[in-house]
């Protein structure tokens, strides 16, 4: 008998990551929601990578726009 993987919504993942980070206790959050620690730690890692990428991209935009202002003057 094979078990199918449970799918979680992006909103659920984000709320779990937020709760784990805010409390500083991912293990507690996993027990409360009946999900594995490894899964939550993966979501946290992915969230940090996504945030890092977003910040890098926004810095590029800011740099590009400041370069344009310099060129325009």
Coordinates of C-alpha atoms in Angstrom, one line a residue:
X1 CA 0.0 0.0 0.0
X2 CA 1.4 3.4 -1.0
X3 CA 0.7 6.6 0.7
X4 CA 0.1 9.7 -1.3
X5 CA 1.9 12.8 -0.4
X6 CA -0.1 15.5 1.4
X7 CA -0.1 18.9 -0.4
X8 CA 0.1 22.1 1.6
X9 CA -1.0 25.5 0.4
X10 CA 1.5 28.3 0.1
X11 CA -0.4 30.2 2.7
X12 CA -0.2 27.3 5.2
X13 CA 3.6 26.9 4.5
X14 CA 4.1 30.6 5.1
X15 CA 2.2 30.6 8.3
X16 CA 4.1 27.6 9.6
X17 CA 7.5 29.3 8.7
X18 CA 6.4 32.5 10.3
X19 CA 5.3 30.8 13.5
X20 CA 8.5 28.7 13.7
X21 CA 10.7 31.8 13.2
X22 CA 8.7 34.0 15.6
X23 CA 8.7 31.4 18.4
X24 CA 12.2 30.2 17.7
X25 CA 10.9 26.7 18.2
X26 CA 10.2 24.8 15.0
X27 CA 9.9 21.5 16.9
X28 CA 7.0 22.9 18.9
X29 CA 5.2 24.1 15.8
X30 CA 5.7 20.8 14.0
X31 CA 4.2 18.9 16.9
X32 CA 1.2 21.3 17.1
X33 CA 0.4 20.7 13.4
X34 CA 1.5 17.1 13.1
X35 CA 4.1 17.6 10.4
X36 CA 7.7 16.6 10.2
X37 CA 10.6 18.7 11.4
X38 CA 12.5 18.1 8.2
X39 CA 9.6 19.4 6.2
X40 CA 9.4 22.6 8.2
X41 CA 13.1 23.1 8.2
X42 CA 13.1 22.8 4.4
X43 CA 10.3 25.4 4.1
X44 CA 12.3 27.7 6.3
X45 CA 15.4 27.2 4.2
X46 CA 13.4 27.8 1.0
X47 CA 11.8 30.9 2.5
X48 CA 15.3 32.4 3.4
X49 CA 16.6 31.6 -0.1
X50 CA 13.5 33.3 -1.7
X51 CA 13.9 36.3 0.5
X52 CA 17.6 36.6 -0.3
X53 CA 16.8 36.4 -4.0
X54 CA 14.1 39.1 -3.7
X55 CA 16.5 41.4 -1.8
X56 CA 19.2 40.9 -4.4
X57 CA 16.8 41.6 -7.3
X58 CA 15.4 44.8 -5.5
X59 CA 19.0 46.0 -4.9
X60 CA 19.7 45.6 -8.6
X61 CA 16.6 47.6 -9.5
X62 CA 17.7 50.3 -7.0
X63 CA 21.2 50.4 -8.4
X64 CA 19.9 50.5 -11.9
X65 CA 17.6 53.4 -11.2
X66 CA 20.3 55.4 -9.4
X67 CA 22.6 54.8 -12.3
X68 CA 19.9 56.1 -14.6
X69 CA 19.5 59.2 -12.4
X70 CA 23.3 59.8 -12.7
X71 CA 23.2 59.4 -16.4
X72 CA 20.2 61.8 -16.7
X73 CA 22.0 64.6 -14.9

